[in-house]
Amino acid sequence: MSTFEPPAETLADVVLVDYGLGNLRSATRGLERAGAAVEITDDPEAFAAADGVVLPGVGAFREGMENAGPLRDALTSHAEAGRPLFGICLGMQMLLTSSEEADHEGEGEVTGLDLVSGTNVRFEVDRKVPHMGWNELDVERDHPIVEGVDGEYAYFVHSYYAEPDDPDAVVATADYGVDFPAVVANEAGNVFGTQFHPEKSGETGLRILRNFVEYCAEQ
C-alpha cells in the first residue's frame, strides 16, 4: 500500500516535452500525483509559461536529438534563463555534449544539448547489458532533486551512462560493475537529470518527482 500522499493542490505548472520518444502517460501520472499540472506539448512557446520543463526519453541518442532538433534553441534558452529543466533517462543523456552511442552504431558524431559538459559511454562490464532493473542510489552531494532518497532504489534501463567533464556535476551514483552517475546537474543546479525512470520507481520515484515539482514552485 502506498505511503505517498498526493498534495491537496497544484503546486506548479509543468511542460512534458513531446518529441516522439517519451513515456508520456506514466510520466504524466507521476507528475500529477506529485502536485503538477501537466501540459504535453511540442510547442516551444509553452516552455516560457511553465514553471518547469521535463524532457523524457526512451531510445537512441541520435534519434532523440534529431526528433528534438526543432526544440533545441527553446530548451537551451529555458535552461540558460535559470529555469528548471529535468531530463529523464535518454532525456538526461541528451543534456550532455555527446554520446558514444552514435559512433558505436556507425552513425557518426551527434551533438547533444551541451547543458552539462561531457559524454555518454557504453558499459564495458562483465555483466548483462543493458543494465535493467532496480539499483541503489548513493547521493554524492546536496541537490533538491535527491532530497530524501539516499540509499533508496530506482528502476534503470540503459546501455550507456553519463561521464560529465566536471566531477561536481555528479549528484548521485549507482553501481553496476562501475560506479556511474544516476543523477547529474549543471553548475547552476537548474538543469538536472536522472538516468533511471522515476515514473517506474515506486515511492522513490514519486519522491523525486515531488522534489522536482516543489523546486519548480520555489523558483
PDB file of C-alpha atoms in Angstrom:
ATOM      1  CA  MET A   1       0.000   0.000   0.000  1.00  0.00           C
ATOM      2  CA  SER A   2       1.391   3.385  -0.999  1.00  0.00           C
ATOM      3  CA  THR A   3       2.555   5.746   1.724  1.00  0.00           C
ATOM      4  CA  PHE A   4       2.854   8.674  -0.668  1.00  0.00           C
ATOM      5  CA  GLU A   5       0.180  11.316  -0.070  1.00  0.00           C
ATOM      6  CA  PRO A   6      -0.581  13.465  -3.120  1.00  0.00           C
ATOM      7  CA  PRO A   7      -0.725  17.205  -2.397  1.00  0.00           C
ATOM      8  CA  ALA A   8      -4.158  18.721  -1.942  1.00  0.00           C
ATOM      9  CA  GLU A   9      -3.495  21.408  -4.542  1.00  0.00           C
ATOM     10  CA  THR A  10      -1.482  22.035  -7.682  1.00  0.00           C
ATOM     11  CA  LEU A  11       1.989  23.266  -6.802  1.00  0.00           C
ATOM     12  CA  ALA A  12       3.455  24.023 -10.256  1.00  0.00           C
ATOM     13  CA  ASP A  13       2.696  24.062 -13.974  1.00  0.00           C
ATOM     14  CA  VAL A  14       4.979  21.663 -15.834  1.00  0.00           C
ATOM     15  CA  VAL A  15       5.524  21.049 -19.539  1.00  0.00           C
ATOM     16  CA  LEU A  16       6.268  17.475 -20.610  1.00  0.00           C
ATOM     17  CA  VAL A  17       8.090  17.673 -23.938  1.00  0.00           C
ATOM     18  CA  ASP A  18       6.506  15.536 -26.648  1.00  0.00           C
ATOM     19  CA  TYR A  19       9.149  14.794 -29.292  1.00  0.00           C
ATOM     20  CA  GLY A  20       8.054  11.254 -30.087  1.00  0.00           C
ATOM     21  CA  LEU A  21      10.274   9.241 -27.712  1.00  0.00           C
ATOM     22  CA  GLY A  22       8.926   9.758 -24.221  1.00  0.00           C
ATOM     23  CA  ASN A  23       6.991   7.597 -21.794  1.00  0.00           C
ATOM     24  CA  LEU A  24       4.397  10.350 -21.600  1.00  0.00           C
ATOM     25  CA  ARG A  25       1.467   8.591 -19.972  1.00  0.00           C
ATOM     26  CA  SER A  26       3.380   7.203 -16.980  1.00  0.00           C
ATOM     27  CA  ALA A  27       5.371  10.412 -16.552  1.00  0.00           C
ATOM     28  CA  THR A  28       2.188  12.483 -16.611  1.00  0.00           C
ATOM     29  CA  ARG A  29       0.534  10.332 -13.955  1.00  0.00           C
ATOM     30  CA  GLY A  30       3.612  10.535 -11.736  1.00  0.00           C
ATOM     31  CA  LEU A  31       3.939  14.300 -12.073  1.00  0.00           C
ATOM     32  CA  GLU A  32       0.247  14.825 -11.389  1.00  0.00           C
ATOM     33  CA  ARG A  33       0.483  12.685  -8.247  1.00  0.00           C
ATOM     34  CA  ALA A  34       3.429  14.853  -7.219  1.00  0.00           C
ATOM     35  CA  GLY A  35       1.352  18.032  -7.494  1.00  0.00           C
ATOM     36  CA  ALA A  36       1.940  19.273 -11.035  1.00  0.00           C
ATOM     37  CA  ALA A  37      -0.500  20.452 -13.649  1.00  0.00           C
ATOM     38  CA  VAL A  38       0.977  18.846 -16.778  1.00  0.00           C
ATOM     39  CA  GLU A  39       0.847  20.050 -20.370  1.00  0.00           C
ATOM     40  CA  ILE A  40       2.142  17.628 -23.018  1.00  0.00           C
ATOM     41  CA  THR A  41       3.360  19.652 -25.965  1.00  0.00           C
ATOM     42  CA  ASP A  42       5.983  20.211 -28.647  1.00  0.00           C
ATOM     43  CA  ASP A  43       5.244  23.947 -28.728  1.00  0.00           C
ATOM     44  CA  PRO A  44       8.344  25.902 -27.637  1.00  0.00           C
ATOM     45  CA  GLU A  45       6.185  28.866 -26.649  1.00  0.00           C
ATOM     46  CA  ALA A  46       4.674  26.744 -23.875  1.00  0.00           C
ATOM     47  CA  PHE A  47       8.078  26.444 -22.194  1.00  0.00           C
ATOM     48  CA  ALA A  48       8.107  30.126 -21.257  1.00  0.00           C
ATOM     49  CA  ALA A  49       4.749  29.866 -19.495  1.00  0.00           C
ATOM     50  CA  ALA A  50       5.691  26.796 -17.465  1.00  0.00           C
ATOM     51  CA  ASP A  51       7.318  26.647 -14.043  1.00  0.00           C
ATOM     52  CA  GLY A  52       9.471  23.757 -15.250  1.00  0.00           C
ATOM     53  CA  VAL A  53      10.122  21.540 -18.267  1.00  0.00           C
ATOM     54  CA  VAL A  54      10.572  17.758 -18.309  1.00  0.00           C
ATOM     55  CA  LEU A  55      12.460  16.105 -21.181  1.00  0.00           C
ATOM     56  CA  PRO A  56      11.618  12.383 -21.076  1.00  0.00           C
ATOM     57  CA  GLY A  57      13.129   9.802 -23.381  1.00  0.00           C
ATOM     58  CA  VAL A  58      13.372   6.159 -24.372  1.00  0.00           C
ATOM     59  CA  GLY A  59      15.549   5.044 -27.280  1.00  0.00           C
ATOM     60  CA  ALA A  60      18.706   6.048 -29.135  1.00  0.00           C
ATOM     61  CA  PHE A  61      20.691   9.261 -28.691  1.00  0.00           C
ATOM     62  CA  ARG A  62      20.760  10.132 -32.404  1.00  0.00           C
ATOM     63  CA  GLU A  63      17.027   9.685 -32.838  1.00  0.00           C
ATOM     64  CA  GLY A  64      16.385  11.687 -29.706  1.00  0.00           C
ATOM     65  CA  MET A  65      18.482  14.626 -30.836  1.00  0.00           C
ATOM     66  CA  GLU A  66      17.049  14.533 -34.351  1.00  0.00           C
ATOM     67  CA  ASN A  67      13.477  14.484 -33.054  1.00  0.00           C
ATOM     68  CA  ALA A  68      14.162  17.229 -30.522  1.00  0.00           C
ATOM     69  CA  GLY A  69      16.187  19.300 -33.010  1.00  0.00           C
ATOM     70  CA  PRO A  70      13.428  21.870 -33.635  1.00  0.00           C
ATOM     71  CA  LEU A  71      13.217  22.423 -29.869  1.00  0.00           C
ATOM     72  CA  ARG A  72      16.953  22.761 -29.204  1.00  0.00           C
ATOM     73  CA  ASP A  73      17.017  26.578 -29.076  1.00  0.00           C
ATOM     74  CA  ALA A  74      13.945  26.751 -26.853  1.00  0.00           C
ATOM     75  CA  LEU A  75      15.311  24.157 -24.420  1.00  0.00           C
ATOM     76  CA  THR A  76      18.688  25.882 -24.301  1.00  0.00           C
ATOM     77  CA  SER A  77      17.123  29.298 -23.759  1.00  0.00           C
ATOM     78  CA  HIS A  78      14.930  27.918 -20.983  1.00  0.00           C
ATOM     79  CA  ALA A  79      17.958  26.425 -19.228  1.00  0.00           C
ATOM     80  CA  GLU A  80      20.194  29.461 -19.711  1.00  0.00           C
ATOM     81  CA  ALA A  81      17.489  31.632 -18.168  1.00  0.00           C
ATOM     82  CA  GLY A  82      17.953  29.642 -14.963  1.00  0.00           C
ATOM     83  CA  ARG A  83      14.634  27.823 -15.168  1.00  0.00           C
ATOM     84  CA  PRO A  84      14.175  24.150 -14.174  1.00  0.00           C
ATOM     85  CA  LEU A  85      14.846  21.532 -16.869  1.00  0.00           C
ATOM     86  CA  PHE A  86      14.604  17.855 -15.883  1.00  0.00           C
ATOM     87  CA  GLY A  87      15.851  15.115 -18.229  1.00  0.00           C
ATOM     88  CA  ILE A  88      14.749  11.506 -17.706  1.00  0.00           C
ATOM     89  CA  CYS A  89      16.777   8.505 -18.983  1.00  0.00           C
ATOM     90  CA  LEU A  90      17.546   9.343 -22.644  1.00  0.00           C
ATOM     91  CA  GLY A  91      16.457  12.884 -21.794  1.00  0.00           C
ATOM     92  CA  MET A  92      19.240  13.035 -19.204  1.00  0.00           C
ATOM     93  CA  GLN A  93      21.799  11.772 -21.716  1.00  0.00           C
ATOM     94  CA  MET A  94      20.638  14.420 -24.180  1.00  0.00           C
ATOM     95  CA  LEU A  95      21.619  17.115 -21.669  1.00  0.00           C
ATOM     96  CA  LEU A  96      25.269  16.203 -22.267  1.00  0.00           C
ATOM     97  CA  THR A  97      27.551  17.213 -25.125  1.00  0.00           C
ATOM     98  CA  SER A  98      27.811  13.914 -26.990  1.00  0.00           C
ATOM     99  CA  SER A  99      27.413  10.139 -26.845  1.00  0.00           C
ATOM    100  CA  GLU A 100      29.441   7.144 -27.951  1.00  0.00           C
ATOM    101  CA  GLU A 101      26.179   5.505 -28.995  1.00  0.00           C
ATOM    102  CA  ALA A 102      26.055   7.022 -32.474  1.00  0.00           C
ATOM    103  CA  ASP A 103      29.694   6.095 -33.106  1.00  0.00           C
ATOM    104  CA  HIS A 104      29.061   2.588 -31.781  1.00  0.00           C
ATOM    105  CA  GLU A 105      26.186   2.224 -34.247  1.00  0.00           C
ATOM    106  CA  GLY A 106      28.342   3.565 -37.085  1.00  0.00           C
ATOM    107  CA  GLU A 107      26.273   6.723 -37.396  1.00  0.00           C
ATOM    108  CA  GLY A 108      28.961   9.292 -36.655  1.00  0.00           C
ATOM    109  CA  GLU A 109      29.088  12.040 -34.062  1.00  0.00           C
ATOM    110  CA  VAL A 110      25.884  13.610 -32.763  1.00  0.00           C
ATOM    111  CA  THR A 111      25.825  16.780 -30.664  1.00  0.00           C
ATOM    112  CA  GLY A 112      23.672  16.857 -27.556  1.00  0.00           C
ATOM    113  CA  LEU A 113      22.203  19.919 -25.856  1.00  0.00           C
ATOM    114  CA  ASP A 114      25.570  20.564 -24.135  1.00  0.00           C
ATOM    115  CA  LEU A 115      23.928  21.885 -20.960  1.00  0.00           C
ATOM    116  CA  VAL A 116      26.079  19.529 -18.873  1.00  0.00           C
ATOM    117  CA  SER A 117      29.510  19.201 -20.450  1.00  0.00           C
ATOM    118  CA  GLY A 118      30.531  15.575 -21.047  1.00  0.00           C
ATOM    119  CA  THR A 119      29.761  12.434 -22.995  1.00  0.00           C
ATOM    120  CA  ASN A 120      27.760   9.228 -22.650  1.00  0.00           C
ATOM    121  CA  VAL A 121      29.739   5.977 -22.752  1.00  0.00           C
ATOM    122  CA  ARG A 122      28.762   2.330 -23.127  1.00  0.00           C
ATOM    123  CA  PHE A 123      29.002  -0.084 -20.211  1.00  0.00           C
ATOM    124  CA  GLU A 124      32.136  -2.205 -20.547  1.00  0.00           C
ATOM    125  CA  VAL A 125      31.493  -4.583 -17.673  1.00  0.00           C
ATOM    126  CA  ASP A 126      31.295  -8.315 -17.125  1.00  0.00           C
ATOM    127  CA  ARG A 127      27.540  -8.068 -16.689  1.00  0.00           C
ATOM    128  CA  LYS A 128      24.485  -8.141 -18.889  1.00  0.00           C
ATOM    129  CA  VAL A 129      23.956  -5.001 -20.942  1.00  0.00           C
ATOM    130  CA  PRO A 130      21.605  -3.202 -20.911  1.00  0.00           C
ATOM    131  CA  HIS A 131      21.603  -2.573 -17.205  1.00  0.00           C
ATOM    132  CA  MET A 132      17.978  -3.317 -16.381  1.00  0.00           C
ATOM    133  CA  GLY A 133      16.222  -3.392 -13.031  1.00  0.00           C
ATOM    134  CA  TRP A 134      16.386  -1.905  -9.563  1.00  0.00           C
ATOM    135  CA  ASN A 135      19.573  -0.376  -8.180  1.00  0.00           C
ATOM    136  CA  GLU A 136      20.537   1.562  -5.074  1.00  0.00           C
ATOM    137  CA  LEU A 137      21.117   5.320  -5.189  1.00  0.00           C
ATOM    138  CA  ASP A 138      24.179   6.768  -3.454  1.00  0.00           C
ATOM    139  CA  VAL A 139      23.780  10.535  -3.078  1.00  0.00           C
ATOM    140  CA  GLU A 140      27.142  12.255  -3.537  1.00  0.00           C
ATOM    141  CA  ARG A 141      26.151  15.854  -2.856  1.00  0.00           C
ATOM    142  CA  ASP A 142      23.195  18.024  -1.937  1.00  0.00           C
ATOM    143  CA  HIS A 143      20.641  18.962  -4.569  1.00  0.00           C
ATOM    144  CA  PRO A 144      16.894  19.481  -4.155  1.00  0.00           C
ATOM    145  CA  ILE A 145      16.080  16.671  -6.622  1.00  0.00           C
ATOM    146  CA  VAL A 146      17.626  13.969  -4.374  1.00  0.00           C
ATOM    147  CA  GLU A 147      16.251  15.107  -1.040  1.00  0.00           C
ATOM    148  CA  GLY A 148      15.273  12.029   0.971  1.00  0.00           C
ATOM    149  CA  VAL A 149      16.365   9.314  -1.495  1.00  0.00           C
ATOM    150  CA  ASP A 150      19.891   8.359  -0.390  1.00  0.00           C
ATOM    151  CA  GLY A 151      20.087   4.563  -0.157  1.00  0.00           C
ATOM    152  CA  GLU A 152      16.720   4.077  -1.850  1.00  0.00           C
ATOM    153  CA  TYR A 153      16.210   2.009  -5.024  1.00  0.00           C
ATOM    154  CA  ALA A 154      15.242   3.188  -8.512  1.00  0.00           C
ATOM    155  CA  TYR A 155      14.475   1.430 -11.789  1.00  0.00           C
ATOM    156  CA  PHE A 156      17.035   1.599 -14.624  1.00  0.00           C
ATOM    157  CA  VAL A 157      17.025   0.514 -18.282  1.00  0.00           C
ATOM    158  CA  HIS A 158      20.112   1.673 -20.220  1.00  0.00           C
ATOM    159  CA  SER A 159      23.273   0.594 -22.037  1.00  0.00           C
ATOM    160  CA  TYR A 160      25.077   3.965 -21.830  1.00  0.00           C
ATOM    161  CA  TYR A 161      25.799   6.244 -18.911  1.00  0.00           C
ATOM    162  CA  ALA A 162      26.946   9.831 -18.456  1.00  0.00           C
ATOM    163  CA  GLU A 163      30.562  10.869 -17.929  1.00  0.00           C
ATOM    164  CA  PRO A 164      30.446  14.594 -17.101  1.00  0.00           C
ATOM    165  CA  ASP A 165      33.638  16.589 -17.562  1.00  0.00           C
ATOM    166  CA  ASP A 166      33.155  18.159 -14.133  1.00  0.00           C
ATOM    167  CA  PRO A 167      33.006  15.586 -11.303  1.00  0.00           C
ATOM    168  CA  ASP A 168      30.837  18.037  -9.346  1.00  0.00           C
ATOM    169  CA  ALA A 169      28.096  17.503 -11.941  1.00  0.00           C
ATOM    170  CA  VAL A 170      27.503  14.053 -10.415  1.00  0.00           C
ATOM    171  CA  VAL A 171      24.749  14.310  -7.797  1.00  0.00           C
ATOM    172  CA  ALA A 172      24.157  10.595  -7.174  1.00  0.00           C
ATOM    173  CA  THR A 173      25.664   7.319  -8.368  1.00  0.00           C
ATOM    174  CA  ALA A 174      24.743   3.656  -8.660  1.00  0.00           C
ATOM    175  CA  ASP A 175      26.931   0.571  -9.013  1.00  0.00           C
ATOM    176  CA  TYR A 176      26.827  -1.808 -11.985  1.00  0.00           C
ATOM    177  CA  GLY A 177      30.350  -3.146 -12.140  1.00  0.00           C
ATOM    178  CA  VAL A 178      31.356   0.506 -12.224  1.00  0.00           C
ATOM    179  CA  ASP A 179      30.081   3.488 -10.274  1.00  0.00           C
ATOM    180  CA  PHE A 180      28.094   5.519 -12.776  1.00  0.00           C
ATOM    181  CA  PRO A 181      26.107   8.757 -12.444  1.00  0.00           C
ATOM    182  CA  ALA A 182      22.469   8.125 -11.634  1.00  0.00           C
ATOM    183  CA  VAL A 183      21.702  11.847 -11.260  1.00  0.00           C
ATOM    184  CA  VAL A 184      23.577  14.775 -12.808  1.00  0.00           C
ATOM    185  CA  ALA A 185      23.152  18.549 -12.645  1.00  0.00           C
ATOM    186  CA  ASN A 186      24.723  21.651 -14.138  1.00  0.00           C
ATOM    187  CA  GLU A 187      26.723  24.107 -12.037  1.00  0.00           C
ATOM    188  CA  ALA A 188      23.754  26.426 -11.523  1.00  0.00           C
ATOM    189  CA  GLY A 189      21.624  23.495 -10.395  1.00  0.00           C
ATOM    190  CA  ASN A 190      18.585  24.273 -12.548  1.00  0.00           C
ATOM    191  CA  VAL A 191      19.387  21.650 -15.220  1.00  0.00           C
ATOM    192  CA  PHE A 192      19.418  18.080 -13.944  1.00  0.00           C
ATOM    193  CA  GLY A 193      18.546  14.572 -14.953  1.00  0.00           C
ATOM    194  CA  THR A 194      18.047  11.022 -13.729  1.00  0.00           C
ATOM    195  CA  GLN A 195      19.387   8.022 -15.615  1.00  0.00           C
ATOM    196  CA  PHE A 196      16.624   5.953 -14.023  1.00  0.00           C
ATOM    197  CA  HIS A 197      12.884   6.276 -14.634  1.00  0.00           C
ATOM    198  CA  PRO A 198      11.241   7.982 -11.643  1.00  0.00           C
ATOM    199  CA  GLU A 199       7.805   7.221 -13.105  1.00  0.00           C
ATOM    200  CA  LYS A 200       8.648   3.490 -12.797  1.00  0.00           C
ATOM    201  CA  SER A 201      10.460   3.700  -9.457  1.00  0.00           C
ATOM    202  CA  GLY A 202       7.626   3.468  -6.954  1.00  0.00           C
ATOM    203  CA  GLU A 203       7.857   5.559  -3.789  1.00  0.00           C
ATOM    204  CA  THR A 204      11.422   6.648  -4.574  1.00  0.00           C
ATOM    205  CA  GLY A 205      10.376   7.936  -7.980  1.00  0.00           C
ATOM    206  CA  LEU A 206       7.394   9.775  -6.567  1.00  0.00           C
ATOM    207  CA  ARG A 207       9.675  11.456  -4.050  1.00  0.00           C
ATOM    208  CA  ILE A 208      11.989  12.545  -6.884  1.00  0.00           C
ATOM    209  CA  LEU A 209       9.045  13.922  -8.874  1.00  0.00           C
ATOM    210  CA  ARG A 210       7.678  15.692  -5.804  1.00  0.00           C
ATOM    211  CA  ASN A 211      11.118  17.208  -5.200  1.00  0.00           C
ATOM    212  CA  PHE A 212      11.097  18.466  -8.792  1.00  0.00           C
ATOM    213  CA  VAL A 213       7.609  19.956  -8.531  1.00  0.00           C
ATOM    214  CA  GLU A 214       8.470  21.691  -5.255  1.00  0.00           C
ATOM    215  CA  TYR A 215      11.705  23.011  -6.786  1.00  0.00           C
ATOM    216  CA  CYS A 216       9.692  24.444  -9.704  1.00  0.00           C
ATOM    217  CA  ALA A 217       7.241  26.061  -7.310  1.00  0.00           C
ATOM    218  CA  GLU A 218      10.069  27.763  -5.416  1.00  0.00           C
ATOM    219  CA  GLN A 219      11.800  29.262  -8.449  1.00  0.00           C
TER     220      GLN A 219
END
